[in-house]
mmCIF file of C-alpha atoms and ligand atoms in Angstrom:
data_model
loop_
_atom_site.group_PDB
_atom_site.id
_atom_site.type_symbol
_atom_site.label_atom_id
_atom_site.label_comp_id
_atom_site.label_asym_id
_atom_site.label_seq_id
_atom_site.Cartn_x
_atom_site.Cartn_y
_atom_site.Cartn_z
ATOM 1 C CA MET X 1 72.985 63.366 51.289
ATOM 2 C CA THR X 2 74.542 64.414 47.996
ATOM 3 C CA GLY X 3 72.284 62.713 45.486
ATOM 4 C CA GLU X 4 75.283 60.857 44.065
ATOM 5 C CA ALA X 5 73.928 57.383 44.845
ATOM 6 C CA GLU X 6 70.558 58.259 43.278
ATOM 7 C CA ALA X 7 72.236 59.747 40.191
ATOM 8 C CA GLY X 8 74.377 56.612 39.831
ATOM 9 C CA ALA X 9 71.393 54.299 40.126
ATOM 10 C CA PHE X 10 69.470 56.436 37.630
ATOM 11 C CA ARG X 11 72.298 56.082 35.125
ATOM 12 C CA GLN X 12 72.318 52.308 35.581
ATOM 13 C CA VAL X 13 68.576 51.969 35.061
ATOM 14 C CA PHE X 14 67.982 54.581 32.345
ATOM 15 C CA GLY X 15 71.388 54.873 30.642
ATOM 16 C CA ASP X 16 72.046 58.624 30.929
ATOM 17 C CA PRO X 17 72.645 60.943 33.892
ATOM 18 C CA PRO X 18 69.610 62.639 35.484
ATOM 19 C CA ALA X 19 68.949 66.378 35.136
ATOM 20 C CA GLY X 20 68.839 66.642 38.923
ATOM 21 C CA VAL X 21 68.016 64.974 42.220
ATOM 22 C CA TRP X 22 65.289 66.215 44.580
ATOM 23 C CA ALA X 23 64.422 65.185 48.139
ATOM 24 C CA ALA X 24 61.246 65.499 50.207
ATOM 25 C CA PRO X 25 60.914 64.481 53.866
ATOM 26 C CA GLY X 26 58.460 62.454 55.907
ATOM 27 C CA ARG X 27 56.929 64.212 58.900
ATOM 28 C CA ILE X 28 55.635 63.884 62.393
ATOM 29 C CA ASN X 29 52.881 66.097 63.717
ATOM 30 C CA LEU X 30 53.509 67.597 67.148
ATOM 31 C CA ILE X 31 49.839 68.408 67.722
ATOM 32 C CA GLY X 32 46.711 69.149 65.650
ATOM 33 C CA GLU X 33 45.497 65.724 64.525
ATOM 34 C CA HIS X 34 42.440 65.182 62.319
ATOM 35 C CA THR X 35 42.017 68.937 62.166
ATOM 36 C CA ASP X 36 43.287 69.570 58.630
ATOM 37 C CA TYR X 37 40.167 68.309 56.819
ATOM 38 C CA ASN X 38 38.155 70.405 59.273
ATOM 39 C CA ASP X 39 39.949 73.545 58.022
ATOM 40 C CA GLY X 40 41.766 73.668 61.370
ATOM 41 C CA PHE X 41 45.322 73.958 62.643
ATOM 42 C CA ALA X 42 48.313 71.644 62.898
ATOM 43 C CA LEU X 43 51.949 71.787 63.981
ATOM 44 C CA PRO X 44 53.993 69.270 61.989
ATOM 45 C CA MET X 45 57.760 69.120 61.532
ATOM 46 C CA ALA X 46 59.847 67.445 58.854
ATOM 47 C CA LEU X 47 61.924 64.370 59.668
ATOM 48 C CA PRO X 48 65.495 63.907 58.441
ATOM 49 C CA HIS X 49 64.191 60.878 56.517
ATOM 50 C CA THR X 50 63.532 61.651 52.865
ATOM 51 C CA THR X 51 62.399 60.231 49.565
ATOM 52 C CA ARG X 52 64.806 61.185 46.780
ATOM 53 C CA VAL X 53 64.045 61.250 43.101
ATOM 54 C CA ALA X 54 66.614 61.447 40.324
ATOM 55 C CA ALA X 55 64.803 62.720 37.246
ATOM 56 C CA ARG X 56 65.076 63.679 33.605
ATOM 57 C CA ARG X 57 62.487 64.881 31.104
ATOM 58 C CA ARG X 58 61.407 62.698 28.219
ATOM 59 C CA ALA X 59 60.083 64.076 24.971
ATOM 60 C CA ASP X 60 57.934 61.058 24.021
ATOM 61 C CA GLY X 61 55.230 61.360 26.684
ATOM 62 C CA ARG X 62 56.316 58.235 28.582
ATOM 63 C CA LEU X 63 56.583 58.189 32.362
ATOM 64 C CA ARG X 64 59.092 55.584 33.461
ATOM 65 C CA LEU X 65 59.368 54.804 37.166
ATOM 66 C CA HIS X 66 61.903 52.756 39.075
ATOM 67 C CA SER X 67 62.565 52.410 42.793
ATOM 68 C CA THR X 68 65.264 50.727 44.853
ATOM 69 C CA ARG X 69 62.392 49.770 47.165
ATOM 70 C CA GLY X 70 60.442 48.132 44.335
ATOM 71 C CA ASP X 71 60.816 44.764 42.639
ATOM 72 C CA GLY X 72 63.431 45.945 40.150
ATOM 73 C CA ARG X 73 60.932 46.455 37.323
ATOM 74 C CA VAL X 74 60.523 49.737 35.464
ATOM 75 C CA THR X 75 56.896 50.871 35.311
ATOM 76 C CA ASP X 76 56.289 52.451 31.907
ATOM 77 C CA LEU X 77 53.141 54.588 31.495
ATOM 78 C CA ALA X 78 51.788 56.927 28.820
ATOM 79 C CA VAL X 79 51.241 60.328 30.453
ATOM 80 C CA ALA X 80 48.310 61.106 28.157
ATOM 81 C CA ASP X 81 46.477 57.947 29.303
ATOM 82 C CA LEU X 82 46.767 58.549 33.053
ATOM 83 C CA ALA X 83 43.266 58.518 34.556
ATOM 84 C CA SER X 84 43.204 56.579 37.831
ATOM 85 C CA GLY X 85 45.631 54.772 40.101
ATOM 86 C CA THR X 86 43.267 51.854 40.700
ATOM 87 C CA GLY X 87 45.220 48.631 40.431
ATOM 88 C CA MET X 88 48.625 50.369 40.489
ATOM 89 C CA ASP X 89 51.152 49.760 43.274
ATOM 90 C CA TRP X 90 53.346 52.566 44.678
ATOM 91 C CA ALA X 91 53.498 54.013 41.152
ATOM 92 C CA ARG X 92 50.046 55.552 41.713
ATOM 93 C CA TYR X 93 51.604 58.313 43.831
ATOM 94 C CA PRO X 94 54.145 59.647 41.316
ATOM 95 C CA ALA X 95 51.796 58.976 38.388
ATOM 96 C CA GLY X 96 49.061 60.793 40.320
ATOM 97 C CA VAL X 97 51.212 63.895 40.654
ATOM 98 C CA VAL X 98 51.823 64.039 36.902
ATOM 99 C CA TRP X 99 48.081 63.510 36.336
ATOM 100 C CA ALA X 100 47.210 66.247 38.884
ATOM 101 C CA LEU X 101 49.626 68.720 37.273
ATOM 102 C CA ARG X 102 47.977 68.163 33.908
ATOM 103 C CA GLU X 103 44.493 68.371 35.440
ATOM 104 C CA ALA X 104 45.502 71.760 36.855
ATOM 105 C CA GLY X 105 46.348 72.890 33.320
ATOM 106 C CA HIS X 106 50.133 72.616 33.432
ATOM 107 C CA HIS X 107 51.793 71.475 30.237
ATOM 108 C CA VAL X 108 53.923 68.627 31.492
ATOM 109 C CA GLY X 109 54.889 65.472 29.680
ATOM 110 C CA GLY X 110 57.038 62.446 30.303
ATOM 111 C CA ALA X 111 60.065 61.769 32.484
ATOM 112 C CA ASP X 112 62.347 59.061 33.770
ATOM 113 C CA LEU X 113 62.240 58.895 37.559
ATOM 114 C CA HIS X 114 64.353 56.801 39.899
ATOM 115 C CA PHE X 115 63.455 56.729 43.616
ATOM 116 C CA ASP X 116 65.158 55.882 46.839
ATOM 117 C CA SER X 117 63.801 56.493 50.324
ATOM 118 C CA ASP X 118 64.536 56.007 53.979
ATOM 119 C CA VAL X 119 61.112 57.159 55.190
ATOM 120 C CA PRO X 120 59.686 54.099 56.954
ATOM 121 C CA ALA X 121 56.610 52.962 55.004
ATOM 122 C CA GLY X 122 53.329 52.263 56.816
ATOM 123 C CA ALA X 123 54.630 53.892 60.008
ATOM 124 C CA GLY X 124 52.365 56.945 59.872
ATOM 125 C CA LEU X 125 55.300 59.160 58.879
ATOM 126 C CA SER X 126 53.865 60.219 55.506
ATOM 127 C CA SER X 127 56.015 58.225 53.150
ATOM 128 C CA SER X 128 53.393 58.736 50.437
ATOM 129 C CA ALA X 129 53.449 62.533 50.858
ATOM 130 C CA ALA X 130 57.264 62.466 50.667
ATOM 131 C CA LEU X 131 57.040 60.523 47.416
ATOM 132 C CA GLU X 132 54.428 62.853 45.928
ATOM 133 C CA CYS X 133 56.185 66.039 46.994
ATOM 134 C CA ALA X 134 59.554 64.899 45.640
ATOM 135 C CA VAL X 135 57.901 64.328 42.255
ATOM 136 C CA ALA X 136 55.974 67.611 42.379
ATOM 137 C CA LEU X 137 59.162 69.542 43.053
ATOM 138 C CA ALA X 138 61.171 67.657 40.420
ATOM 139 C CA TYR X 139 58.484 68.241 37.781
ATOM 140 C CA ASP X 140 58.188 71.884 38.795
ATOM 141 C CA GLU X 141 61.845 72.383 37.890
ATOM 142 C CA LEU X 142 62.061 69.965 34.966
ATOM 143 C CA TYR X 143 59.154 71.726 33.269
ATOM 144 C CA GLY X 144 59.957 75.241 34.514
ATOM 145 C CA LEU X 145 56.588 75.745 36.221
ATOM 146 C CA GLY X 146 57.784 77.939 39.101
ATOM 147 C CA LEU X 147 54.861 76.954 41.356
ATOM 148 C CA PRO X 148 54.891 78.167 44.968
ATOM 149 C CA GLY X 149 55.258 75.543 47.722
ATOM 150 C CA PRO X 150 51.593 75.504 48.834
ATOM 151 C CA GLU X 151 50.516 74.962 45.224
ATOM 152 C CA LEU X 152 52.862 71.979 44.934
ATOM 153 C CA ALA X 153 51.358 70.635 48.166
ATOM 154 C CA ARG X 154 47.829 71.042 46.737
ATOM 155 C CA ILE X 155 48.852 69.178 43.586
ATOM 156 C CA ALA X 156 50.323 66.368 45.703
ATOM 157 C CA GLN X 157 47.156 66.196 47.823
ATOM 158 C CA ARG X 158 44.993 66.091 44.676
ATOM 159 C CA ALA X 159 47.102 63.176 43.429
ATOM 160 C CA GLU X 160 46.481 61.306 46.660
ATOM 161 C CA ASN X 161 42.741 62.151 46.882
ATOM 162 C CA ALA X 162 41.606 61.817 43.293
ATOM 163 C CA PHE X 163 44.164 59.475 41.706
ATOM 164 C CA ALA X 164 45.390 57.223 44.535
ATOM 165 C CA GLY X 165 41.960 57.276 46.212
ATOM 166 C CA VAL X 166 43.027 58.294 49.736
ATOM 167 C CA PRO X 167 40.856 61.113 51.167
ATOM 168 C CA CYS X 168 43.653 62.764 53.198
ATOM 169 C CA GLY X 169 43.850 66.434 54.211
ATOM 170 C CA ILE X 170 46.639 68.863 53.331
ATOM 171 C CA MET X 171 48.883 68.623 56.397
ATOM 172 C CA ASP X 172 51.333 65.958 55.255
ATOM 173 C CA GLN X 173 52.025 67.549 51.889
ATOM 174 C CA MET X 174 52.332 71.042 53.374
ATOM 175 C CA ALA X 175 54.744 69.671 55.972
ATOM 176 C CA SER X 176 56.855 67.896 53.371
ATOM 177 C CA VAL X 177 57.104 70.977 51.142
ATOM 178 C CA CYS X 178 57.089 73.911 53.568
ATOM 179 C CA CYS X 179 58.836 72.819 56.776
ATOM 180 C CA THR X 180 62.191 74.348 57.646
ATOM 181 C CA GLU X 181 65.092 73.071 59.702
ATOM 182 C CA GLY X 182 64.856 73.840 63.405
ATOM 183 C CA ALA X 183 61.166 74.705 63.339
ATOM 184 C CA ALA X 184 57.689 73.245 63.475
ATOM 185 C CA LEU X 185 55.184 74.521 60.933
ATOM 186 C CA HIS X 186 52.122 76.245 62.378
ATOM 187 C CA LEU X 187 49.629 75.591 59.611
ATOM 188 C CA ASP X 188 46.184 77.025 59.001
ATOM 189 C CA SER X 189 44.649 74.338 56.781
ATOM 190 C CA ARG X 190 41.939 76.665 55.463
ATOM 191 C CA THR X 191 44.112 79.466 54.136
ATOM 192 C CA LEU X 192 47.448 77.602 54.087
ATOM 193 C CA ALA X 193 48.862 80.551 56.042
ATOM 194 C CA ARG X 194 51.839 79.287 57.982
ATOM 195 C CA ARG X 195 54.460 80.298 60.455
ATOM 196 C CA GLN X 196 57.749 78.661 61.351
ATOM 197 C CA VAL X 197 57.815 78.127 65.112
ATOM 198 C CA PRO X 198 61.367 77.522 66.384
ATOM 199 C CA PHE X 199 61.566 74.107 68.046
ATOM 200 C CA ASP X 200 64.839 72.974 69.552
ATOM 201 C CA PRO X 201 64.275 70.271 72.155
ATOM 202 C CA GLU X 202 67.990 69.476 72.314
ATOM 203 C CA GLY X 203 68.853 73.066 73.174
ATOM 204 C CA ARG X 204 66.552 72.722 76.198
ATOM 205 C CA GLY X 205 68.065 69.436 77.383
ATOM 206 C CA LEU X 206 65.187 67.438 75.923
ATOM 207 C CA ALA X 207 64.812 64.803 73.235
ATOM 208 C CA LEU X 208 61.953 63.879 70.945
ATOM 209 C CA LEU X 209 61.616 60.183 70.193
ATOM 210 C CA VAL X 210 59.567 58.672 67.406
ATOM 211 C CA VAL X 211 58.378 55.181 68.270
ATOM 212 C CA ASP X 212 57.091 53.091 65.379
ATOM 213 C CA THR X 213 54.550 50.658 66.845
ATOM 214 C CA ARG X 214 54.980 48.447 63.749
ATOM 215 C CA VAL X 215 51.210 48.360 63.430
ATOM 216 C CA THR X 216 50.693 49.375 59.829
ATOM 217 C CA HIS X 217 47.765 51.527 58.961
ATOM 218 C CA ASP X 218 45.952 52.153 55.728
ATOM 219 C CA LEU X 219 44.103 55.437 55.352
ATOM 220 C CA GLY X 220 42.422 54.073 52.248
ATOM 221 C CA ASP X 221 40.555 51.396 54.182
ATOM 222 C CA GLY X 222 37.452 53.444 54.948
ATOM 223 C CA ALA X 223 37.813 54.300 58.642
ATOM 224 C CA TYR X 224 39.513 57.619 57.901
ATOM 225 C CA ALA X 225 36.886 58.517 55.299
ATOM 226 C CA ALA X 226 34.112 57.671 57.786
ATOM 227 C CA LEU X 227 35.587 60.011 60.410
ATOM 228 C CA ARG X 228 35.947 62.739 57.869
ATOM 229 C CA ALA X 229 32.329 62.280 56.762
ATOM 230 C CA GLY X 230 31.200 62.420 60.411
ATOM 231 C CA CYS X 231 32.941 65.755 60.900
ATOM 232 C CA GLU X 232 31.441 67.162 57.715
ATOM 233 C CA GLN X 233 27.985 65.998 58.759
ATOM 234 C CA ALA X 234 28.391 67.641 62.176
ATOM 235 C CA ALA X 235 29.499 70.918 60.609
ATOM 236 C CA ALA X 236 26.494 70.851 58.263
ATOM 237 C CA LEU X 237 24.082 70.154 61.140
ATOM 238 C CA LEU X 238 25.544 73.119 63.014
ATOM 239 C CA GLY X 239 25.284 75.362 59.957
ATOM 240 C CA LEU X 240 29.067 75.792 59.730
ATOM 241 C CA THR X 241 31.428 75.622 56.761
ATOM 242 C CA ALA X 242 33.760 73.424 58.804
ATOM 243 C CA LEU X 243 34.324 72.488 62.448
ATOM 244 C CA ARG X 244 37.131 75.012 62.573
ATOM 245 C CA ASP X 245 34.392 77.631 62.745
ATOM 246 C CA LEU X 246 33.111 76.346 66.083
ATOM 247 C CA ALA X 247 34.747 78.332 68.904
ATOM 248 C CA ALA X 248 35.682 76.599 72.149
ATOM 249 C CA HIS X 249 33.199 78.674 74.144
ATOM 250 C CA GLU X 250 30.377 77.519 71.837
ATOM 251 C CA LEU X 251 31.296 73.850 72.172
ATOM 252 C CA ALA X 252 28.977 72.840 75.017
ATOM 253 C CA SER X 253 25.859 74.273 73.409
ATOM 254 C CA ALA X 254 26.805 72.867 69.987
ATOM 255 C CA LEU X 255 27.300 69.374 71.434
ATOM 256 C CA ALA X 256 23.806 69.483 72.922
ATOM 257 C CA GLU X 257 22.372 69.862 69.412
ATOM 258 C CA LEU X 258 24.183 66.900 67.866
ATOM 259 C CA PRO X 259 23.321 63.205 67.641
ATOM 260 C CA PRO X 260 25.337 61.295 70.283
ATOM 261 C CA GLU X 261 27.653 59.559 67.794
ATOM 262 C CA LEU X 262 28.972 62.884 66.490
ATOM 263 C CA VAL X 263 29.604 64.443 69.918
ATOM 264 C CA PRO X 264 33.047 62.923 70.604
ATOM 265 C CA LEU X 265 34.273 63.742 67.075
ATOM 266 C CA VAL X 266 33.378 67.404 67.415
ATOM 267 C CA ARG X 267 34.765 67.588 70.943
ATOM 268 C CA HIS X 268 38.088 66.226 69.717
ATOM 269 C CA VAL X 269 38.402 68.588 66.775
ATOM 270 C CA VAL X 270 37.521 71.743 68.704
ATOM 271 C CA THR X 271 39.721 70.942 71.702
ATOM 272 C CA GLU X 272 42.548 69.864 69.384
ATOM 273 C CA ASP X 273 42.563 73.241 67.644
ATOM 274 C CA GLU X 274 42.853 74.761 71.131
ATOM 275 C CA ARG X 275 45.777 72.494 71.934
ATOM 276 C CA VAL X 276 47.599 73.658 68.816
ATOM 277 C CA ALA X 277 47.262 77.273 69.967
ATOM 278 C CA GLU X 278 48.425 76.297 73.438
ATOM 279 C CA ALA X 279 51.435 74.397 72.088
ATOM 280 C CA VAL X 280 52.477 77.280 69.848
ATOM 281 C CA GLY X 281 52.210 79.628 72.830
ATOM 282 C CA HIS X 282 54.526 77.428 74.861
ATOM 283 C CA LEU X 283 57.095 77.063 72.086
ATOM 284 C CA GLU X 284 57.131 80.763 71.290
ATOM 285 C CA ALA X 285 57.705 81.520 74.975
ATOM 286 C CA GLY X 286 60.562 79.016 75.055
ATOM 287 C CA ARG X 287 58.659 76.613 77.347
ATOM 288 C CA VAL X 288 59.467 73.471 75.377
ATOM 289 C CA GLY X 289 58.899 71.135 78.334
ATOM 290 C CA ALA X 290 55.377 72.532 78.778
ATOM 291 C CA LEU X 291 54.528 70.929 75.456
ATOM 292 C CA GLY X 292 54.532 67.534 77.213
ATOM 293 C CA PRO X 293 51.131 67.684 78.943
ATOM 294 C CA VAL X 294 49.582 69.151 75.763
ATOM 295 C CA LEU X 295 50.779 66.099 73.823
ATOM 296 C CA THR X 296 49.418 63.721 76.427
ATOM 297 C CA ALA X 297 46.040 65.484 76.490
ATOM 298 C CA GLY X 298 45.952 65.212 72.693
ATOM 299 C CA HIS X 299 46.539 61.480 72.936
ATOM 300 C CA ALA X 300 43.700 61.021 75.436
ATOM 301 C CA SER X 301 41.379 62.861 73.066
ATOM 302 C CA LEU X 302 42.408 60.719 70.085
ATOM 303 C CA ARG X 303 42.088 57.555 72.153
ATOM 304 C CA ASP X 304 38.829 58.257 73.964
ATOM 305 C CA ASP X 305 36.929 60.649 71.699
ATOM 306 C CA TYR X 306 38.224 60.159 68.174
ATOM 307 C CA ARG X 307 39.013 56.477 68.800
ATOM 308 C CA VAL X 308 41.903 56.199 66.370
ATOM 309 C CA SER X 309 44.555 54.894 68.739
ATOM 310 C CA CYS X 310 45.426 51.230 69.164
ATOM 311 C CA PRO X 311 46.618 49.125 72.134
ATOM 312 C CA GLU X 312 50.254 49.300 71.023
ATOM 313 C CA ALA X 313 50.217 53.125 70.779
ATOM 314 C CA ASP X 314 48.499 53.374 74.163
ATOM 315 C CA LEU X 315 51.135 51.082 75.633
ATOM 316 C CA VAL X 316 53.951 53.298 74.329
ATOM 317 C CA VAL X 317 52.298 56.399 75.799
ATOM 318 C CA ASP X 318 51.558 54.857 79.207
ATOM 319 C CA THR X 319 54.963 53.201 79.502
ATOM 320 C CA ALA X 320 56.876 56.312 78.410
ATOM 321 C CA LEU X 321 55.011 58.525 80.888
ATOM 322 C CA ALA X 322 55.605 56.060 83.712
ATOM 323 C CA ALA X 323 59.322 55.975 82.827
ATOM 324 C CA GLY X 324 59.777 59.740 83.023
ATOM 325 C CA ALA X 325 58.587 61.196 79.690
ATOM 326 C CA LEU X 326 57.130 64.712 79.802
ATOM 327 C CA GLY X 327 54.420 63.848 77.295
ATOM 328 C CA ALA X 328 53.545 61.423 74.512
ATOM 329 C CA ARG X 329 50.954 60.928 71.831
ATOM 330 C CA MET X 330 50.206 58.995 68.682
ATOM 331 C CA THR X 331 51.014 61.067 65.604
ATOM 332 C CA GLY X 332 49.405 61.005 62.158
ATOM 333 C CA GLY X 333 46.152 59.377 61.126
ATOM 334 C CA GLY X 334 46.199 56.623 63.745
ATOM 335 C CA PHE X 335 45.044 52.981 63.657
ATOM 336 C CA GLY X 336 48.696 52.122 64.295
ATOM 337 C CA GLY X 337 51.690 54.081 63.057
ATOM 338 C CA SER X 338 53.995 56.027 65.335
ATOM 339 C CA VAL X 339 54.012 57.695 68.745
ATOM 340 C CA ILE X 340 56.051 60.780 69.619
ATOM 341 C CA VAL X 341 57.581 61.053 73.074
ATOM 342 C CA LEU X 342 59.098 64.191 74.631
ATOM 343 C CA VAL X 343 61.681 63.281 77.255
ATOM 344 C CA PRO X 344 64.461 64.896 79.275
ATOM 345 C CA ALA X 345 67.581 63.920 77.291
ATOM 346 C CA ALA X 346 68.909 61.866 80.206
ATOM 347 C CA ALA X 347 65.693 59.824 80.268
ATOM 348 C CA ALA X 348 65.694 58.982 76.546
ATOM 349 C CA ASP X 349 67.493 55.649 76.893
ATOM 350 C CA PRO X 350 65.597 54.454 79.985
ATOM 351 C CA VAL X 351 62.274 55.402 78.355
ATOM 352 C CA ALA X 352 63.186 53.540 75.149
ATOM 353 C CA ALA X 353 64.273 50.522 77.201
ATOM 354 C CA ALA X 354 61.018 50.574 79.168
ATOM 355 C CA VAL X 355 58.992 50.654 75.940
ATOM 356 C CA HIS X 356 60.962 47.733 74.498
ATOM 357 C CA ALA X 357 60.446 45.747 77.700
ATOM 358 C CA ALA X 358 56.719 46.503 77.773
ATOM 359 C CA PHE X 359 56.335 45.376 74.147
ATOM 360 C CA ALA X 360 58.224 42.160 74.844
ATOM 361 C CA ALA X 361 56.087 41.473 77.898
ATOM 362 C CA ALA X 362 52.892 42.070 75.911
ATOM 363 C CA GLY X 363 54.064 39.819 73.065
ATOM 364 C CA HIS X 364 54.118 42.673 70.509
ATOM 365 C CA ARG X 365 56.733 42.987 67.762
ATOM 366 C CA GLN X 366 59.645 45.152 68.907
ATOM 367 C CA PRO X 367 58.995 48.822 68.099
ATOM 368 C CA GLY X 368 61.422 51.031 66.157
ATOM 369 C CA VAL X 369 62.762 54.015 68.122
ATOM 370 C CA LEU X 370 64.436 56.970 66.449
ATOM 371 C CA PRO X 371 65.374 60.381 67.814
ATOM 372 C CA ALA X 372 64.041 63.283 65.734
ATOM 373 C CA ALA X 373 64.918 66.938 65.272
ATOM 374 C CA PRO X 374 63.134 69.303 62.867
ATOM 375 C CA ALA X 375 64.692 68.886 59.412
ATOM 376 C CA PRO X 376 64.324 70.890 56.174
ATOM 377 C CA GLY X 377 61.426 70.513 53.738
ATOM 378 C CA ALA X 378 61.560 69.479 50.082
ATOM 379 C CA ARG X 379 64.577 70.726 48.108
ATOM 380 C CA ARG X 380 66.928 70.040 45.231
ATOM 381 C CA ILE X 381 70.033 68.172 46.383
ATOM 382 C CA ALA X 382 71.919 67.720 43.107
HETATM 383 C C1 GLA C 1 46.830 61.575 57.829
HETATM 384 C C2 GLA C 1 46.329 62.473 56.712
HETATM 385 C C3 GLA C 1 46.423 63.940 57.098
HETATM 386 C C4 GLA C 1 45.780 64.193 58.453
HETATM 387 C C5 GLA C 1 46.249 63.173 59.480
HETATM 388 C C6 GLA C 1 45.512 63.287 60.785
HETATM 389 O O1 GLA C 1 48.190 61.774 58.040
HETATM 390 O O2 GLA C 1 47.067 62.248 55.541
HETATM 391 O O3 GLA C 1 45.857 64.743 56.120
HETATM 392 O O4 GLA C 1 44.383 64.186 58.345
HETATM 393 O O5 GLA C 1 46.105 61.839 59.016
HETATM 394 O O6 GLA C 1 45.816 64.483 61.403
#
């Protein structure tokens, strides 16, 4: 990935060469799902798949956007008029970042931006965070802001929450900006404190597969917001700032105080934070295979308590486990998207074949299967 193709396309669309090319990755989350907006913990890693942006400043306050994934048109916006992404297509993510930078008091103006991406869209792999973070990083350099990574992630999250209208947490943006090659990112969503936890399945004779169920999800459709509101309501009823503040040993007595519909939500969040700690313990002790049962337990909790899985994701998990996987779980927000599967390297092909066969037998669209290793976070590539 040299940025040459993006620079060439930029020149064709906008006439001149770009000032640079930046890339930001999609992510999977190993464990710690629906914990970020509860101030809890997560363990994402960056994928090798990235969104790239070739960019150059403009002095006239126009923001011009073009994507090889779009319909060929250039979207042309006045930076000073940016207020809401309602009614915009994919352009709401990059436009939202420029809006969020200005909202945060940074003196940024226009730019020409050309995008290309190989992050599968709608697969729960954070293609929108990759898009936002690529723009945040490009603008940071184009306008000499010098913002630290977590601040860029906050700006990107603000763009998604307040401009694009998706009430997501901070995990995806932190993963896209702050992950490093060869490691998963142990993230404290309250403080944004983080630690790189070495993760090398291949070195242990294992493989990590990402299975795209092809069921597309939309976090803006209300179900995610409803879950988030349920967690916030439970925390308020318990007199806590966030569910992160409920310790595992207090769980049983806390659950007894809550209305029945909030019980499974709280149980998921508290046990999920525990699973993150457990997973980090295993990885730091070099017990990569021991991660498997933690993943599978996380899936059961998302399926039965949080209720964000779907039949296709459950089928991947059950089939993979039956075919020799060490563990599997849906990753990301849910309602479709992707499943991660930890397998002994020798079992990777048979497990993938079993999943394909199970999908064919059930009449589902064929899933996408890609092997994944922890890749670097957002960076300049040209
Ligand atoms: C989506 C959101 C994240 C996080 C996950 C669930 O990916 O964007 O902030 O809440 O769902 O863990």
